CSV table of C-alpha atoms in Angstrom, one decimal:
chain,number,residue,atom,x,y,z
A,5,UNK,CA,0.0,0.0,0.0
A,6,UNK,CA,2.6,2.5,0.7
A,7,UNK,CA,4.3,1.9,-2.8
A,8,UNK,CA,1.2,2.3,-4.6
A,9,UNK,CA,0.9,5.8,-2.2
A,10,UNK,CA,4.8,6.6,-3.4
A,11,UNK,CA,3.9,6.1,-6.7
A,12,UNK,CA,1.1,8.3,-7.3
A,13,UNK,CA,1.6,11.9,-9.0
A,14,UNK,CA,1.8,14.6,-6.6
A,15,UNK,CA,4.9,17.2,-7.4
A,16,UNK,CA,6.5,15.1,-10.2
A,17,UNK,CA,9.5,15.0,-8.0
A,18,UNK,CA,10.3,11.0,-8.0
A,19,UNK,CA,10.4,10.5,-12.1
A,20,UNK,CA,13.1,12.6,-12.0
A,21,UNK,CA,14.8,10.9,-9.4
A,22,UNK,CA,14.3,7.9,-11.1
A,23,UNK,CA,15.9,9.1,-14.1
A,24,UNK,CA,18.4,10.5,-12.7
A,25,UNK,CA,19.3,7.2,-11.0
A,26,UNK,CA,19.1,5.8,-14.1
A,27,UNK,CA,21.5,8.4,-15.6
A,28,UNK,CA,24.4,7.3,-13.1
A,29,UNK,CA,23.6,4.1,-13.5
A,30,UNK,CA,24.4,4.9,-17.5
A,31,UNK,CA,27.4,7.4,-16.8
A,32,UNK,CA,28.7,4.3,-14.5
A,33,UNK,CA,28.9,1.8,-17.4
A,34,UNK,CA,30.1,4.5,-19.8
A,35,UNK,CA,32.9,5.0,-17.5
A,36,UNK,CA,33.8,1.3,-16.5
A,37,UNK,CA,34.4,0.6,-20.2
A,38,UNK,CA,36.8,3.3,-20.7
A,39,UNK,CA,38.8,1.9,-17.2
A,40,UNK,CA,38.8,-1.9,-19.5
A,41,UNK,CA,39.9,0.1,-22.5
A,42,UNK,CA,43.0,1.8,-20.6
A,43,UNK,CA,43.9,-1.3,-19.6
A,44,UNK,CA,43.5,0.1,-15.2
A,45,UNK,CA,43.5,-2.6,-13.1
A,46,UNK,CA,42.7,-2.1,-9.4
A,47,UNK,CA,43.0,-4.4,-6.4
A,48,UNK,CA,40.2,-5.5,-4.9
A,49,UNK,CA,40.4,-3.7,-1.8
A,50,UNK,CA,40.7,-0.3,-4.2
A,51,UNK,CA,37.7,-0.5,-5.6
A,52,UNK,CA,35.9,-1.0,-2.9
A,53,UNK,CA,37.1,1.7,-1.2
A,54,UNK,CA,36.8,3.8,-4.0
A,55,UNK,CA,33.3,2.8,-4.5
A,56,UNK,CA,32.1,3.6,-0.8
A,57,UNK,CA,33.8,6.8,-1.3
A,58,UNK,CA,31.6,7.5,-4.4
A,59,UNK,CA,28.2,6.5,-2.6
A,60,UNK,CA,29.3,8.5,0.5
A,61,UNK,CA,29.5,11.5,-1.3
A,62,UNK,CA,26.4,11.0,-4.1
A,63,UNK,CA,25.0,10.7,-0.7
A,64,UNK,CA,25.9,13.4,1.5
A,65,UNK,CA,25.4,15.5,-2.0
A,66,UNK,CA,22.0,13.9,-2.6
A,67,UNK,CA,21.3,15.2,1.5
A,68,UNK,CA,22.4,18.5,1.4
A,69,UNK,CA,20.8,19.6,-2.0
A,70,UNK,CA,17.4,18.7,-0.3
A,71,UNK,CA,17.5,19.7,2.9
A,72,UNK,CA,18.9,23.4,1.0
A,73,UNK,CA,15.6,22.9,-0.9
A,74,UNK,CA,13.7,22.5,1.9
A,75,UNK,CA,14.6,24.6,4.3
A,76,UNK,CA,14.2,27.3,1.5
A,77,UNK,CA,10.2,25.7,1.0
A,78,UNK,CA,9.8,25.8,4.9
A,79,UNK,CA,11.2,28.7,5.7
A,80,UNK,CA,9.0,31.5,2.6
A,81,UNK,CA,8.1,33.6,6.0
A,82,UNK,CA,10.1,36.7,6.6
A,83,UNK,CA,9.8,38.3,9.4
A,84,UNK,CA,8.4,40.9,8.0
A,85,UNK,CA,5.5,38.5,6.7
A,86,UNK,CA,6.2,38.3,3.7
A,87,UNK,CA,6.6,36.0,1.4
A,88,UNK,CA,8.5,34.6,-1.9
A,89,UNK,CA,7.1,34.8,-5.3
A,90,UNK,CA,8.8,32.5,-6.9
A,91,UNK,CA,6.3,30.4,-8.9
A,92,UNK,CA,8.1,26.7,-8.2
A,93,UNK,CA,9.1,27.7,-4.4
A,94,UNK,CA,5.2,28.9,-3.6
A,95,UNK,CA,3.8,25.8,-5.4
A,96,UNK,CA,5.6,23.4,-3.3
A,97,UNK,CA,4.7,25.2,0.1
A,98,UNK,CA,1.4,25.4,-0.4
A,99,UNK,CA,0.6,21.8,-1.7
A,100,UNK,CA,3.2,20.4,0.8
A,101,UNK,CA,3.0,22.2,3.5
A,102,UNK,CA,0.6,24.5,3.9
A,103,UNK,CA,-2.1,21.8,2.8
A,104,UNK,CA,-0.8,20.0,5.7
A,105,UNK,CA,-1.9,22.9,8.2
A,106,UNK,CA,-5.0,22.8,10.7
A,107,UNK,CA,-8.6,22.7,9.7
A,108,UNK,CA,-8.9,26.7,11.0
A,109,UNK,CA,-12.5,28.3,11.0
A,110,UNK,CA,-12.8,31.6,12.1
A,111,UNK,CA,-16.3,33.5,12.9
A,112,UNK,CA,-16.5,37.4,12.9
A,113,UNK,CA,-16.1,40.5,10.9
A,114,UNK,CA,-14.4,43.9,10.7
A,115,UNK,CA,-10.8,44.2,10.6
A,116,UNK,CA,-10.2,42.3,13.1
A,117,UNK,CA,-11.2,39.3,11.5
A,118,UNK,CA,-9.4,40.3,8.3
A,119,UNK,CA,-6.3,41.1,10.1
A,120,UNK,CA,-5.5,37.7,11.5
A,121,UNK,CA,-6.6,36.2,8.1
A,122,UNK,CA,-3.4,37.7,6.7
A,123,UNK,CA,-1.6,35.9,9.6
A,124,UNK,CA,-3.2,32.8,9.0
A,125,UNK,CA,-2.6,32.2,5.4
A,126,UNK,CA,1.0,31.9,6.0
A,127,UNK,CA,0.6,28.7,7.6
A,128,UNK,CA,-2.7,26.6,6.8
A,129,UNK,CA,-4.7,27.1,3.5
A,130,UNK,CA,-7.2,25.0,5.3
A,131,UNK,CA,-8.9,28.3,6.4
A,132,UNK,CA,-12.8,28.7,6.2
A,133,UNK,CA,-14.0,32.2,7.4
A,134,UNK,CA,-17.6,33.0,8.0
A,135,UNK,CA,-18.6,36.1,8.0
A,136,UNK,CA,-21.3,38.6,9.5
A,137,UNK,CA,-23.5,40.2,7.1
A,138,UNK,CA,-25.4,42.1,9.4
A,139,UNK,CA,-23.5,45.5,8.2
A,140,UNK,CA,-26.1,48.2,7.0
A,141,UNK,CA,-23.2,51.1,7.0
A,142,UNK,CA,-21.0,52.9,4.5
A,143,UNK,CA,-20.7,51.9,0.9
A,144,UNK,CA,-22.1,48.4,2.3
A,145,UNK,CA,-25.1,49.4,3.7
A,146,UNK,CA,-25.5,52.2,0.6
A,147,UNK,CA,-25.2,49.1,-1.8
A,148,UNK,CA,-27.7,46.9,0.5
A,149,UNK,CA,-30.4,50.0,0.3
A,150,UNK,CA,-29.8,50.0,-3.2
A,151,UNK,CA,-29.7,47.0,-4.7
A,152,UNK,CA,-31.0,44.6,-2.1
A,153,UNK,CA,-28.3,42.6,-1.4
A,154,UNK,CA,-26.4,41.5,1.3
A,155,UNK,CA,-23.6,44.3,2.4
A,156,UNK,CA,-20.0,43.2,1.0
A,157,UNK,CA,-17.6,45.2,3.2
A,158,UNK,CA,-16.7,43.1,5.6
A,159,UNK,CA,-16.5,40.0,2.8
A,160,UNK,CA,-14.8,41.8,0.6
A,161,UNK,CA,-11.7,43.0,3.3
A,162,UNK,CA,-11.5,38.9,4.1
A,163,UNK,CA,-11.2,37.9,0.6
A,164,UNK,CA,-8.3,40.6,-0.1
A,165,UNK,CA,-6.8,39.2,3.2
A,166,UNK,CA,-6.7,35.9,1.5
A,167,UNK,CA,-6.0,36.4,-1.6
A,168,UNK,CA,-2.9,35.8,-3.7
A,169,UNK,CA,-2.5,39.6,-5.6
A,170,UNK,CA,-0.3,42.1,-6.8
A,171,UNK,CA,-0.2,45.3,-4.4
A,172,UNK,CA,-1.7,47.3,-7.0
A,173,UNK,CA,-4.7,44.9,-7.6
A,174,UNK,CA,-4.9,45.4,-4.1
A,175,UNK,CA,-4.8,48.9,-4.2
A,176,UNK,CA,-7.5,49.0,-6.9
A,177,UNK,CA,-9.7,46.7,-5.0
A,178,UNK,CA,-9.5,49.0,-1.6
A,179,UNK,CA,-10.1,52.2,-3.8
A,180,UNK,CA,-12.7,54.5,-2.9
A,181,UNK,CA,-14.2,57.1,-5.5
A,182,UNK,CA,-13.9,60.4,-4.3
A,183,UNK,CA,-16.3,62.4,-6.3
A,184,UNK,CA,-20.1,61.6,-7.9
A,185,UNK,CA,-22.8,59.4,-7.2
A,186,UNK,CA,-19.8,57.3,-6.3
A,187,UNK,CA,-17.8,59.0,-3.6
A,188,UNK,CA,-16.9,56.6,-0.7
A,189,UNK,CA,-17.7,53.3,-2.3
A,190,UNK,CA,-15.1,50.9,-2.8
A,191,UNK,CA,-14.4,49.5,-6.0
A,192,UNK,CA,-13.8,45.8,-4.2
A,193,UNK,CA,-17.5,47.0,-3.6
A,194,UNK,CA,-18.8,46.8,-6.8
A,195,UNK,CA,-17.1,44.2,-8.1
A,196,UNK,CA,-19.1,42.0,-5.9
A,197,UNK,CA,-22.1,43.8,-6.5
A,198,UNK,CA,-21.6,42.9,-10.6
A,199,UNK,CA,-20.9,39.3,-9.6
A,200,UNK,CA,-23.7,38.8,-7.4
A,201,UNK,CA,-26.1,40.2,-9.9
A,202,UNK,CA,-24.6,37.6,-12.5
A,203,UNK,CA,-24.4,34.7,-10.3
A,204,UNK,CA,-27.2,32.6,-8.7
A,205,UNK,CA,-27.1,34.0,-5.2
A,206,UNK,CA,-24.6,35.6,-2.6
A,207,UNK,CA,-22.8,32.7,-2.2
A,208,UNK,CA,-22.0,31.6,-5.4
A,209,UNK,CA,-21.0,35.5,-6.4
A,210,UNK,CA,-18.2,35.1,-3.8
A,211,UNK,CA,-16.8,31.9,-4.9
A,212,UNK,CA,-16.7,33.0,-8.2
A,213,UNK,CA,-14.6,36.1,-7.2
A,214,UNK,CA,-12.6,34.1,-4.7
A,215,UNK,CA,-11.6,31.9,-7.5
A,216,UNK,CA,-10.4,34.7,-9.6
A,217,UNK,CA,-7.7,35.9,-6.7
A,218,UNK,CA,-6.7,32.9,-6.1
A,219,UNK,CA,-7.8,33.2,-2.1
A,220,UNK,CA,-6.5,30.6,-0.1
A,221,UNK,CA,-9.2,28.8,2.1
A,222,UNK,CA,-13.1,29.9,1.5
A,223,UNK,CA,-15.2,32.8,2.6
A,224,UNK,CA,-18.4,32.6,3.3
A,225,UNK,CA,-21.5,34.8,4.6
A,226,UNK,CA,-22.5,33.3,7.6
A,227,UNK,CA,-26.2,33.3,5.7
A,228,UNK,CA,-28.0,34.2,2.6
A,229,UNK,CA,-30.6,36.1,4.3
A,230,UNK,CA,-31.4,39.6,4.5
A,231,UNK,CA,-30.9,40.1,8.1
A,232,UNK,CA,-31.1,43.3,10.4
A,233,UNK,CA,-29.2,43.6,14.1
A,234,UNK,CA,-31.1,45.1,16.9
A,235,UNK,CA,-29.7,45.9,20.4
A,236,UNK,CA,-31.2,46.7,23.7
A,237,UNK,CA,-29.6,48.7,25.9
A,238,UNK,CA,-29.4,48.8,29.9
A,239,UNK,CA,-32.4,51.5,29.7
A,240,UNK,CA,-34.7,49.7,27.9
A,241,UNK,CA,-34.2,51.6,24.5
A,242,UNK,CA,-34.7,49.1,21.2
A,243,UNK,CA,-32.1,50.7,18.3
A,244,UNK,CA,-32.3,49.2,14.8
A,245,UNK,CA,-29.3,48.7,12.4
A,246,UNK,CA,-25.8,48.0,13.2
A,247,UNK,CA,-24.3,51.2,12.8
A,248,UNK,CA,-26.8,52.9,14.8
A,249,UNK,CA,-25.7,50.6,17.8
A,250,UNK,CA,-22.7,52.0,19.2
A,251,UNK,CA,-23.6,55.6,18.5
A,252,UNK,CA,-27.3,55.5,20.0
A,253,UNK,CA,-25.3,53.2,23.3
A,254,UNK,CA,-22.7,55.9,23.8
A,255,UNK,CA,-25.1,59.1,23.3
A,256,UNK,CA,-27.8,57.7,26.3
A,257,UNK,CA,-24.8,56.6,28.3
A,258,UNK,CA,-26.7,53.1,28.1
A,259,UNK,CA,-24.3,49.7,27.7
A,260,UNK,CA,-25.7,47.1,25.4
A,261,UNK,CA,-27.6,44.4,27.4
A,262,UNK,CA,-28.0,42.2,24.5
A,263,UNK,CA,-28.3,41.8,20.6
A,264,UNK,CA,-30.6,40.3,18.4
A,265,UNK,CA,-31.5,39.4,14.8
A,266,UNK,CA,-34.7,39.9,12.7
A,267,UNK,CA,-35.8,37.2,11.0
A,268,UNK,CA,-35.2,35.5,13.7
A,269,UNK,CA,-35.3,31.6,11.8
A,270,UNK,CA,-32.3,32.9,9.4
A,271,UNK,CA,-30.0,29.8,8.4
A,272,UNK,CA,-26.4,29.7,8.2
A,273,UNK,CA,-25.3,28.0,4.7
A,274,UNK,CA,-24.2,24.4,4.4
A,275,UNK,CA,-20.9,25.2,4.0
A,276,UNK,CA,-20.4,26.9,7.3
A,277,UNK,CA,-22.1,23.9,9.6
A,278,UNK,CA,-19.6,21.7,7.7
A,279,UNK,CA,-16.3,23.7,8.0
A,280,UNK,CA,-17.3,24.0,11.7
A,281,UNK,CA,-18.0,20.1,12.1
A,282,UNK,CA,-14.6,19.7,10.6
A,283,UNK,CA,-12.3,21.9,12.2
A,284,UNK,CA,-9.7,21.5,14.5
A,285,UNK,CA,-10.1,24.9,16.0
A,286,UNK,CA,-12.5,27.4,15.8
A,287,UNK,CA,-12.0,31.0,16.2
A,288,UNK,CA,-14.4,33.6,17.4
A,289,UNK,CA,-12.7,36.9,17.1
A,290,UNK,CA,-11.2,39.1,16.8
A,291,UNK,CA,-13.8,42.2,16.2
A,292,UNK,CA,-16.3,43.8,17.5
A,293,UNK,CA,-17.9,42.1,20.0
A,294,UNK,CA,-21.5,42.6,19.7
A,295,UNK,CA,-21.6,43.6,15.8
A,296,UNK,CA,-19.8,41.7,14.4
A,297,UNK,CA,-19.0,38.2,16.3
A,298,UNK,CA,-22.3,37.9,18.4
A,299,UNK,CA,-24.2,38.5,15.3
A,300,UNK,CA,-23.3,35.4,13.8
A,301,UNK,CA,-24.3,33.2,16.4
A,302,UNK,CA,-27.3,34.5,16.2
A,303,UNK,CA,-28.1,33.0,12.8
A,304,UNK,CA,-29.8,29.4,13.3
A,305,UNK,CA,-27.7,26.4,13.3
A,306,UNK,CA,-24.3,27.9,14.2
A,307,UNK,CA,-24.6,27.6,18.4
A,308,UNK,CA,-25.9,23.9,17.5
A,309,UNK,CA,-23.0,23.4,15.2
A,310,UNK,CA,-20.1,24.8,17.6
A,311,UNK,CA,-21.7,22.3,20.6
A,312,UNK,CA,-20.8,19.6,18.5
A,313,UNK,CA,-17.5,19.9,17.1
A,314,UNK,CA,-14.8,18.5,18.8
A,315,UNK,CA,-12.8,21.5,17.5
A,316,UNK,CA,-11.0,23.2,19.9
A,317,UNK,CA,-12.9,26.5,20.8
A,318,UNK,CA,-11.2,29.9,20.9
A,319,UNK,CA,-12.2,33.3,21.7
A,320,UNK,CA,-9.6,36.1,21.0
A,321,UNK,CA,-10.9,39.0,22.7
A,322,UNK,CA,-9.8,42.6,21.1
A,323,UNK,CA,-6.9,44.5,21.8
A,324,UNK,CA,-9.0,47.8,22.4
A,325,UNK,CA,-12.1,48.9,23.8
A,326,UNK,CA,-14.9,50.2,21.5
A,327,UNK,CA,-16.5,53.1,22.4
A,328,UNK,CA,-20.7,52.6,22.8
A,329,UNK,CA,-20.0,49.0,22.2
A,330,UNK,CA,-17.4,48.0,25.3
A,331,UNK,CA,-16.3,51.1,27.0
A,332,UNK,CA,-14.8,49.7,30.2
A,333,UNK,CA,-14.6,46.0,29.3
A,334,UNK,CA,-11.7,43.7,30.5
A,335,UNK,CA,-10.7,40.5,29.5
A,336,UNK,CA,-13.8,38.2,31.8
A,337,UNK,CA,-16.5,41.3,30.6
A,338,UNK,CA,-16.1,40.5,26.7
A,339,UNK,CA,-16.3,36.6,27.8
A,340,UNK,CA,-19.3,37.2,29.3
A,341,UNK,CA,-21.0,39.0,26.8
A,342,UNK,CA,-20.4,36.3,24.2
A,343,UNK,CA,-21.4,34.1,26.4
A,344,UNK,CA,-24.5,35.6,27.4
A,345,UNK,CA,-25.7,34.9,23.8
A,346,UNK,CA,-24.5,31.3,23.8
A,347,UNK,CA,-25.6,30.1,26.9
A,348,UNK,CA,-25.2,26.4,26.2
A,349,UNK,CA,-21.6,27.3,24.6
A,350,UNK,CA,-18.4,26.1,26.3
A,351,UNK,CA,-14.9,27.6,25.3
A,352,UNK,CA,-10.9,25.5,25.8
A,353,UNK,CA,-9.3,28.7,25.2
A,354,UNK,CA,-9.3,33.0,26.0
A,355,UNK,CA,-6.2,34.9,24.1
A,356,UNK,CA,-5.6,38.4,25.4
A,357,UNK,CA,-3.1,40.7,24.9
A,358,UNK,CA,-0.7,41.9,27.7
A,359,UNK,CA,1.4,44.1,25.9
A,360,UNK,CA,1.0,48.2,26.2
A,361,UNK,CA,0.9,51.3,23.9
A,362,UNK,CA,3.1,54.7,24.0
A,363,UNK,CA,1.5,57.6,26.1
A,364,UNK,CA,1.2,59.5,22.5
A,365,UNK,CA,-1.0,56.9,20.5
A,366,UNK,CA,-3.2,55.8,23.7
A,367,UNK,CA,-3.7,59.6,23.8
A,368,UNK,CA,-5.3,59.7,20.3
A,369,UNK,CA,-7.3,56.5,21.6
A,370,UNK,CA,-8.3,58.1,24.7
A,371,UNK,CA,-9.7,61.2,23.1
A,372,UNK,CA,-12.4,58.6,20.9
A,373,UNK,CA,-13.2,57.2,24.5
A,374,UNK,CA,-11.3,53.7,23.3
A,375,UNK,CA,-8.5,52.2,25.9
A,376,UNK,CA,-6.5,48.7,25.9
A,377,UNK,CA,-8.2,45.8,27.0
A,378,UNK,CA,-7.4,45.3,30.9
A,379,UNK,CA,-6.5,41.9,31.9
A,380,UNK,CA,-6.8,41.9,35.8
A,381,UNK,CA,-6.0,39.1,38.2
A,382,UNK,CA,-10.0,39.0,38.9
A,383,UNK,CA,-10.2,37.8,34.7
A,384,UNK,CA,-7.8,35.5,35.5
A,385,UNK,CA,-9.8,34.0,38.5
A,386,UNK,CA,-13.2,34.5,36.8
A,387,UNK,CA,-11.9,32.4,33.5
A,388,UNK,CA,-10.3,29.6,35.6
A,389,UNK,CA,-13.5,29.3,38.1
A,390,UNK,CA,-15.2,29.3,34.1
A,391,UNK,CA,-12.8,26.2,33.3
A,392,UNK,CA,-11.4,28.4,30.4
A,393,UNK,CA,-7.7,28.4,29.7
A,394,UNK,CA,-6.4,31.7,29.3
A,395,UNK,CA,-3.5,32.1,26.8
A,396,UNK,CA,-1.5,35.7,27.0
A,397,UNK,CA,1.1,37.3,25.1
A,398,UNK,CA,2.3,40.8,24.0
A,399,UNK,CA,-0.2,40.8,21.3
A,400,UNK,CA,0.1,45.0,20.1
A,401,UNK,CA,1.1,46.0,16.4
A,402,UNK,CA,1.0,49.6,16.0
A,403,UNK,CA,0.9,51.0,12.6
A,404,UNK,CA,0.4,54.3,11.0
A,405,UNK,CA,-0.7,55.0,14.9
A,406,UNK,CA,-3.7,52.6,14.2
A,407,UNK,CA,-3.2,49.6,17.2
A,408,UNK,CA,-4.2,46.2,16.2
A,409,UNK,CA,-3.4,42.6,16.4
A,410,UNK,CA,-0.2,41.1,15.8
A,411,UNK,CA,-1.3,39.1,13.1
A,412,UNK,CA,2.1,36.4,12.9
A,413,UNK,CA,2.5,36.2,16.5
A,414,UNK,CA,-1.3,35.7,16.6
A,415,UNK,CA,-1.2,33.2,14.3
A,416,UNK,CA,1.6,31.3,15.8
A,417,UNK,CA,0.0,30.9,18.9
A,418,UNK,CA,-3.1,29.3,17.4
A,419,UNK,CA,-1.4,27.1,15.1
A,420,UNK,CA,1.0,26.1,18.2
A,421,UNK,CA,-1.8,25.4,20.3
A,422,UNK,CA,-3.4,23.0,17.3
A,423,UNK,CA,0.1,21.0,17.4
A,424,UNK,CA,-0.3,20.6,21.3
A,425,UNK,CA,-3.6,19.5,21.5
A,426,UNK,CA,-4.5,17.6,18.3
A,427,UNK,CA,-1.1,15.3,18.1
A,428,UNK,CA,-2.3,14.0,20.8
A,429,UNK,CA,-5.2,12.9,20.2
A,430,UNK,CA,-5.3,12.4,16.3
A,431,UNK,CA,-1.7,9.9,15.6
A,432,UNK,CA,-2.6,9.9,12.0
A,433,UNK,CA,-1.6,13.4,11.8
A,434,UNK,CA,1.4,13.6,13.5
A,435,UNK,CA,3.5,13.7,10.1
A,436,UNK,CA,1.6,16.6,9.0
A,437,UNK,CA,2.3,18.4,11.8
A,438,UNK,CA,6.0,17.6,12.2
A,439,UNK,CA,6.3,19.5,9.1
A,440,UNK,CA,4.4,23.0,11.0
A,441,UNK,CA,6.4,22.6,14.0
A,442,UNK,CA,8.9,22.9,11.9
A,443,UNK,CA,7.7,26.1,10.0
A,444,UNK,CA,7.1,27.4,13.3
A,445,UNK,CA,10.6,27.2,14.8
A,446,UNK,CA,12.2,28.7,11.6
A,447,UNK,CA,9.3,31.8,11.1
C-alpha cells in the first residue's frame, strides 16, 4: 500500500529521481568501459574503497541539495510576513506544507477578522472564514439599500486578506471614488455587486470572485438572508441597524444588554455547519464584539453546530475597547457577553493581549473614548473558576498610529496550540504536523 501511495503523482519530483538514477547508472557503465579500455586494473580492496567513497558523497550531496531545498520551502516567512514569489518555491509550500496545516474556521467580521486572516494564510490554507452580514453602513449598507443585497464590506476586506494579488490589484480593489454618485464606495465594492447580480445567489458571487484571486481557504457569509441587528440597551431603548448601535449606546450613556437578529429563523449556509464540524479549531474573534461576532451566532444552526464539534474553541478577545460597544470591558467582561448569547456554549481557550501602547497613540485613543483591554487578576480567576484556559502574550502592532493585532505572532500561537492539543489525540496526523512545528521554529 505504501508503494502504490509513493507512486502516485503529486509534485513530479520522483520521475526525476528515477531518471536520474538511471542516468548514473548509464554514466557508470560508460565510464567502466573506458577503465577496461586503458587497460587500469585495481585491487580489490581499491575499488571497494573507492566505491564507498563515491556513494558517500552522491550521498551526502544527494542530502544536502534537499535539505537546502527544503529549508528554502519551509522557511518562505520573513519576518516581515512576507513571502517569496517565486512560482516553483510557492507551489511546493502550499501543496506540501501549507495543505498539511490545521482545519482553521474563524467566525467574525471587521478588521479584526481580516487582520489575522493575513496571519493565517502563511501557515494553513485550510482556512474557512464566515462572515457577518449584518452590516447596514458605509458603501455596504448604501449598496444593500440600493440593490437589495447582502452588504459586501466586511466579505470583501476577508477575501483581499486571503487572496494571492499584486499590491496594486490590491490597491485597486481597496479604492474608494472620491467624487459623484460614487464617492466613498469601494471599487472591491462593486465588483461583488456585478458578480452577485450575474451569479445565482450571494454565495456563489463570492466563490466566483474568490476563484479569480486565487484566495487561499473559503469565505463565506454566515447566511444568505437579508438580516437586520437590533440591540437593547441597559435603559430599555430598542435601536435598529448595526451602525446605529454604538452611537445610540454611547449618546444615552446606556451599555448594550443584548443583541438580536430579525428574521429570527435565518439559516447559516451548508458550508459553514460543515467547516465547523470539521475543524480542528475554531475561532471567534477578533472584532467587534456585539456587531460583528455575536451577530453570527445569532443565525440558526451555528450555536448547535459549535456544541458539536470536537474542534477546539477559541475566543480572541480585542486588543482595544470600543467606544458605545465596550467602553470599560476587561478581559472576563467581553467573555461574558459572548457568552450571554450562547448560553449552552463552552470555550478551551481566551487569548488576550498583555502588551502596552506609547503615552502618545493611547492619547489619540483616549480622546475617541477607546483604551487597551485590561486583563486583571480577577479575569484571571473568573476564567479559571469558568474552566477556560487563558492564553497571554504581548499581542500589540502599532501601525500608521492605528493599534491592532499582531497578526504572525497571533497566528503562531493558534497554530502552536493546534500541534499541542490535536497530536495527541489524532496519531494519524502527527506527520503533518512535524512539518508545521517545523515552519514554526524557523518563522
Amino acid at each position: 500500500m505504501r508503494l502504490i501511495h509513493w507512486l502516485k503523482p503529486g509534485l513530479k519530483i520522483k520521475r526525476w529521481i528515477i531518471c536520474g538514477l538511471g542516468g548514473i547508472v548509464l554514466v557508470s557503465i560508460a565510464i567502466s568501459n573506458y577503465l577496461n579500455q586503458l587497460n587500469l586494473k585495481l585491487s580489490f580492496f581499491m575499488s571497494v574503497f573507492l566505491g564507498l567513497i563515491g556513494l558517500i558523497t552522491v550521498f551526502l550531496s544527494l542530502k544536502s541539495g534537499i535539505v537546502s531545498i527544503l529549508e528554502f520551502v519551509y522557511y518562505p516567512v520573513t519576518l516581515t510576513g512576507k513571502t517569496d514569489n517565486g512560482k516553483l518555491d510557492k507551489k511546493i509550500y502550499d501543496k506540501k506544507i501549507l495543505a498539511r496545516g490545521p482545519r482553521v474556521v474563524v467566525i467574525g467580521g471587521g478588521t479584526g477578522l481580516s487582520v489575522l486572516l493575513r496571519g493565517l494564510k502563511l501557515f494553513t490554507s485550510n482556512i474557512t472564514a464566515i462572515v457577518t452580514v449584518a452590516d447596514d453602513g458605509g458603501g455596504s449598507g448604501k449598496l444593500r439599500e440600493d440593490l437589495g443585497m447582502l452588504p459586501p464590506g466586511d466579505i470583501r476586506n476577508c477575501i483581499l486578506a486571503l487572496a494571492d494579488m499584486e499590491p496594486t490589484m490590491e490597491q485597486l480593489l481597496q479604492y474608494r471614488f472620491k467624487e459623484g454618485d460614487l464617492k466613498g464606495q469601494s471599487f472591491g465594492n462593486l465588483l461583488i455587486a456585478s458578480m452577485n447580480d450575474i451569479s445565482g445567489n450571494f454565495e456563489e458571487a463570492i466563490q466566483k470572485i474568490c476563484d479569480v484571486l486565487a484566495v487561499t481557504g473559503k469565505v463565506l457569509p454566515v447566511t444568505l438572508r437579508n438580516i437586520t441587528l437590533y440591540a437593547k440597551l441597559q435603559n430599555g431603548t430598542v435601536v435598529k441597524g448595526e451602525s446605529n448601535i454604538p452611537i445610540r449606546s454611547k449618546a444615552e450613556k446606556s451599555p448594550i444588554e443584548k443583541v438580536f437578529i430579525k428574521p429570527k429563523e435565518a439559516e447559516t449556509i451548508k458550508d459553514a455547519l460543515c467547516a465547523i464540524e470539521d475543524a480542528d479549531i475554531v475561532l471567534l474573534g477578533p472584532g467587534s464584539l456585539y456587531t460583528s461576532v455575536v451577530p453570527n451566532l445569532l443565525v440558526k444552526n451555528i450555536k448547535e453546530s459549535l456544541n458539536k464539534t470536537t474542534a477546539i474553541k477559541v475566543y480572541i478577545t480585542n486588543v482595544m475597547t470600543q467606544p458605545g460597544e465596550t467602553d470599560g470591558y476587561t478581559v472576563s467582561s467581553y467573555v461574558k457577553g459572548l457568552l450571554n448569547h450562547w448560553p449552552e456554549g463552552r470555550l478551551d481557550y481566551v487569548i488576550a493581549n498583555t502588551g502596552t501602547i506609547s503615552d502618545i497613540v493611547s492619547s489619540k485613543y483616549e480622546t475617541e473614548g477607546s483604551e487597551v483591554t485590561k486583563l486583571t487578576e480577577y479575569d484571571r480567576e473568573i476564567l479559571s473558576h469558568m474552566g477556560i484556559q487563558l492564553i497571554t502574550a504581548d499581542l500589540i502592532d502599532i501601525k500608521k498610529d492605528y493599534v491592532r493585532h499582531d497578526a504572525i505572532q497571533l497566528s503562531k500561537m493558534i497554530i502552536d496550540l493546534v500541534l499541542q492539543y490535536k497530536v495527541a489525540s489524532d496519531k494519524s496526523r502527527i506527520i503533518d504536523y512535524f512539518y508545521l512545528r517545523e515552519l514554526l521554529k524557523k518563522s
